CSV table of N, CA and C in Angstrom, one decimal:
chain,number,residue,atom,x,y,z
A,1,MET,N,17.3,-15.4,0.6
A,1,MET,CA,16.1,-14.8,-0.1
A,1,MET,C,14.9,-14.9,0.8
A,2,GLY,N,14.7,-16.0,1.5
A,2,GLY,CA,13.5,-16.2,2.4
A,2,GLY,C,13.6,-15.2,3.5
A,3,LYS,N,14.8,-15.0,4.1
A,3,LYS,CA,14.9,-14.1,5.3
A,3,LYS,C,14.6,-12.7,4.8
A,4,THR,N,15.0,-12.3,3.7
A,4,THR,CA,14.8,-10.9,3.2
A,4,THR,C,13.3,-10.7,2.9
A,5,PHE,N,12.6,-11.7,2.3
A,5,PHE,CA,11.2,-11.6,2.1
A,5,PHE,C,10.4,-11.5,3.4
A,6,GLY,N,10.8,-12.3,4.4
A,6,GLY,CA,10.2,-12.3,5.7
A,6,GLY,C,10.3,-10.9,6.3
A,7,ILE,N,11.5,-10.4,6.3
A,7,ILE,CA,11.7,-9.0,6.9
A,7,ILE,C,10.9,-8.0,6.2
A,8,LEU,N,10.8,-8.1,4.9
A,8,LEU,CA,10.1,-7.1,4.1
A,8,LEU,C,8.6,-7.2,4.4
A,9,LEU,N,8.1,-8.4,4.6
A,9,LEU,CA,6.7,-8.6,5.0
A,9,LEU,C,6.4,-8.0,6.3
A,10,ILE,N,7.3,-8.2,7.3
A,10,ILE,CA,7.2,-7.7,8.6
A,10,ILE,C,7.1,-6.1,8.6
A,11,VAL,N,8.0,-5.5,7.8
A,11,VAL,CA,8.1,-4.1,7.8
A,11,VAL,C,6.8,-3.5,7.1
A,12,VAL,N,6.4,-4.1,6.0
A,12,VAL,CA,5.2,-3.6,5.3
A,12,VAL,C,4.0,-3.8,6.2
A,13,GLY,N,3.9,-4.9,6.9
A,13,GLY,CA,2.8,-5.2,7.8
A,13,GLY,C,2.7,-4.1,8.9
A,14,LEU,N,3.9,-3.8,9.5
A,14,LEU,CA,3.9,-2.8,10.5
A,14,LEU,C,3.5,-1.4,10.0
A,15,ILE,N,3.9,-1.1,8.8
A,15,ILE,CA,3.6,0.2,8.2
A,15,ILE,C,2.0,0.2,8.0
A,16,MET,N,1.5,-0.9,7.5
A,16,MET,CA,0.0,-1.0,7.3
A,16,MET,C,-0.8,-0.9,8.6
A,17,LEU,N,-0.2,-1.4,9.7
A,17,LEU,CA,-0.9,-1.3,11.0
A,17,LEU,C,-0.9,0.2,11.4
A,18,VAL,N,0.2,0.9,11.2
A,18,VAL,CA,0.3,2.3,11.7
A,18,VAL,C,-0.5,3.2,10.8
A,19,TRP,N,-0.4,3.1,9.5
A,19,TRP,CA,-1.2,3.9,8.6
A,19,TRP,C,-2.2,3.1,7.9
A,20,SER,N,-3.5,3.5,8.1
A,20,SER,CA,-4.6,2.6,7.6
A,20,SER,C,-5.0,3.0,6.1
A,21,GLY,N,-4.2,3.9,5.5
A,21,GLY,CA,-4.4,4.3,4.1
A,21,GLY,C,-3.7,5.5,3.7
A,22,PHE,N,-3.9,5.9,2.5
A,22,PHE,CA,-3.2,7.2,2.1
A,22,PHE,C,-4.1,7.8,1.0
A,23,THR,N,-3.8,9.1,0.8
A,23,THR,CA,-4.6,9.9,-0.1
A,23,THR,C,-3.6,10.5,-1.1
A,24,TYR,N,-4.1,10.5,-2.4
A,24,TYR,CA,-3.3,11.2,-3.4
A,24,TYR,C,-4.2,12.0,-4.3
A,25,THR,N,-3.6,12.9,-5.1
A,25,THR,CA,-4.3,13.8,-5.9
A,25,THR,C,-4.1,13.5,-7.4
A,26,LYS,N,-5.2,13.4,-8.2
A,26,LYS,CA,-5.1,13.1,-9.6
A,26,LYS,C,-5.8,14.1,-10.4
A,27,LYS,N,-5.2,14.5,-11.5
A,27,LYS,CA,-5.9,15.5,-12.4
A,27,LYS,C,-6.8,14.7,-13.3
A,28,GLU,N,-8.1,15.2,-13.4
A,28,GLU,CA,-9.1,14.6,-14.2
A,28,GLU,C,-9.6,15.7,-15.2
A,29,LYS,N,-9.9,15.3,-16.4
A,29,LYS,CA,-10.5,16.2,-17.4
A,29,LYS,C,-11.9,16.3,-17.1
A,30,VAL,N,-12.4,17.6,-17.0
A,30,VAL,CA,-13.8,17.9,-16.7
A,30,VAL,C,-14.5,18.2,-18.1
A,31,VAL,N,-13.8,19.0,-18.9
A,31,VAL,CA,-14.3,19.4,-20.2
A,31,VAL,C,-13.2,19.2,-21.2
A,32,ASP,N,-13.5,18.5,-22.3
A,32,ASP,CA,-12.6,18.3,-23.4
A,32,ASP,C,-13.3,18.6,-24.7
A,33,ALA,N,-13.3,19.9,-25.0
A,33,ALA,CA,-14.1,20.3,-26.2
A,33,ALA,C,-13.1,20.9,-27.2
A,34,GLY,N,-12.4,20.0,-28.0
A,34,GLY,CA,-11.5,20.4,-29.0
A,34,GLY,C,-10.2,21.0,-28.4
A,35,PRO,N,-9.9,22.3,-28.7
A,35,PRO,CA,-8.8,22.9,-28.1
A,35,PRO,C,-8.9,23.4,-26.7
A,36,ILE,N,-10.2,23.4,-26.2
A,36,ILE,CA,-10.4,23.8,-24.8
A,36,ILE,C,-10.5,22.6,-23.9
A,37,GLN,N,-9.6,22.6,-22.9
A,37,GLN,CA,-9.6,21.5,-22.0
A,37,GLN,C,-9.6,22.1,-20.6
A,38,ILE,N,-10.5,21.6,-19.7
A,38,ILE,CA,-10.6,22.0,-18.3
A,38,ILE,C,-10.4,20.8,-17.5
A,39,SER,N,-9.4,20.9,-16.6
A,39,SER,CA,-9.2,19.8,-15.7
A,39,SER,C,-9.3,20.2,-14.2
A,40,ALA,N,-9.6,19.2,-13.4
A,40,ALA,CA,-9.7,19.5,-11.9
A,40,ALA,C,-8.9,18.5,-11.1
A,41,ASP,N,-8.4,18.9,-10.0
A,41,ASP,CA,-7.7,18.0,-9.1
A,41,ASP,C,-8.7,17.3,-8.2
A,42,LYS,N,-8.7,16.0,-8.3
A,42,LYS,CA,-9.6,15.1,-7.5
A,42,LYS,C,-8.7,14.3,-6.5
A,43,GLN,N,-9.2,14.3,-5.3
A,43,GLN,CA,-8.4,13.5,-4.3
A,43,GLN,C,-9.0,12.1,-4.2
A,44,LYS,N,-8.1,11.1,-4.3
A,44,LYS,CA,-8.5,9.7,-4.2
A,44,LYS,C,-7.9,9.1,-2.9
A,45,THR,N,-8.6,8.3,-2.3
A,45,THR,CA,-8.2,7.7,-1.0
A,45,THR,C,-8.1,6.2,-1.2
A,46,VAL,N,-7.0,5.6,-0.7
A,46,VAL,CA,-6.8,4.1,-0.7
A,46,VAL,C,-6.8,3.7,0.8
A,47,ASN,N,-7.7,2.8,1.2
A,47,ASN,CA,-7.7,2.4,2.6
A,47,ASN,C,-7.7,0.9,2.6
A,48,TRP,N,-7.2,0.3,3.7
A,48,TRP,CA,-7.2,-1.1,3.9
A,48,TRP,C,-7.5,-1.4,5.4
A,49,PRO,N,-8.1,-2.5,5.6
A,49,PRO,CA,-8.4,-2.8,7.0
A,49,PRO,C,-7.2,-3.2,7.8
A,50,PRO,N,-7.1,-2.9,9.1
A,50,PRO,CA,-5.9,-3.1,9.9
A,50,PRO,C,-5.5,-4.6,10.0
A,51,TYR,N,-6.5,-5.5,9.9
A,51,TYR,CA,-6.1,-6.9,10.0
A,51,TYR,C,-5.2,-7.4,8.9
A,52,VAL,N,-5.2,-6.7,7.8
A,52,VAL,CA,-4.3,-7.0,6.6
A,52,VAL,C,-2.9,-6.8,7.1
A,53,GLY,N,-2.6,-5.7,7.8
A,53,GLY,CA,-1.2,-5.5,8.3
A,53,GLY,C,-0.8,-6.6,9.3
A,54,GLY,N,-1.7,-7.0,10.1
A,54,GLY,CA,-1.5,-8.1,11.1
A,54,GLY,C,-1.2,-9.4,10.4
A,55,ILE,N,-1.9,-9.7,9.4
A,55,ILE,CA,-1.7,-10.9,8.6
A,55,ILE,C,-0.3,-10.9,7.9
A,56,ALA,N,0.1,-9.7,7.4
A,56,ALA,CA,1.4,-9.6,6.8
A,56,ALA,C,2.5,-9.7,7.8
A,57,VAL,N,2.4,-9.2,9.0
A,57,VAL,CA,3.4,-9.4,10.0
A,57,VAL,C,3.5,-10.9,10.4
A,58,ILE,N,2.4,-11.5,10.6
A,58,ILE,CA,2.4,-12.9,11.0
A,58,ILE,C,3.0,-13.8,9.9
A,59,ALA,N,2.7,-13.5,8.6
A,59,ALA,CA,3.3,-14.2,7.5
A,59,ALA,C,4.8,-14.0,7.4
A,60,GLY,N,5.2,-12.7,7.7
A,60,GLY,CA,6.6,-12.4,7.6
A,60,GLY,C,7.4,-13.1,8.7
A,61,VAL,N,6.8,-13.2,9.9
A,61,VAL,CA,7.5,-14.0,11.0
A,61,VAL,C,7.6,-15.4,10.6
A,62,ALA,N,6.5,-16.0,10.0
A,62,ALA,CA,6.5,-17.4,9.6
A,62,ALA,C,7.6,-17.7,8.5
A,63,VAL,N,7.6,-16.8,7.5
A,63,VAL,CA,8.6,-17.0,6.4
A,63,VAL,C,10.0,-16.9,7.0
A,64,PHE,N,10.2,-15.9,7.9
A,64,PHE,CA,11.6,-15.7,8.4
A,64,PHE,C,12.0,-16.9,9.3
A,65,ALA,N,11.0,-17.4,10.1
A,65,ALA,CA,11.4,-18.5,11.0
A,65,ALA,C,11.6,-19.8,10.1
A,66,LEU,N,10.8,-20.0,9.1
A,66,LEU,CA,11.0,-21.2,8.3
A,66,LEU,C,12.3,-21.2,7.5
A,67,SER,N,12.7,-20.0,7.1
A,67,SER,CA,13.9,-19.9,6.3
A,67,SER,C,15.2,-20.0,7.1
A,68,LYS,N,15.1,-19.8,8.4
A,68,LYS,CA,16.2,-20.0,9.3
A,68,LYS,C,16.5,-21.5,9.5
A,69,ARG,N,15.5,-22.3,9.5
A,69,ARG,CA,15.6,-23.7,9.7
A,69,ARG,C,16.4,-24.4,8.6
A,70,GLN,N,16.2,-23.9,7.4
A,70,GLN,CA,16.8,-24.6,6.2
A,70,GLN,C,18.2,-24.2,6.0
């Protein structure tokens, strides 16, 4: 279990280092007047600082190394 979690943290950390965020589209209601509804597509962006990926990689290596000893 510990080895798997460590590898998962390493992979997620590397992905976070390569991609610093992602954008997705969400439909939002602009007008909702009874039977008339108007919606628009709004783009939302999720960003994280690169050091978070580095911390995840370091934590994954630590978890993996400590699980090997036991």
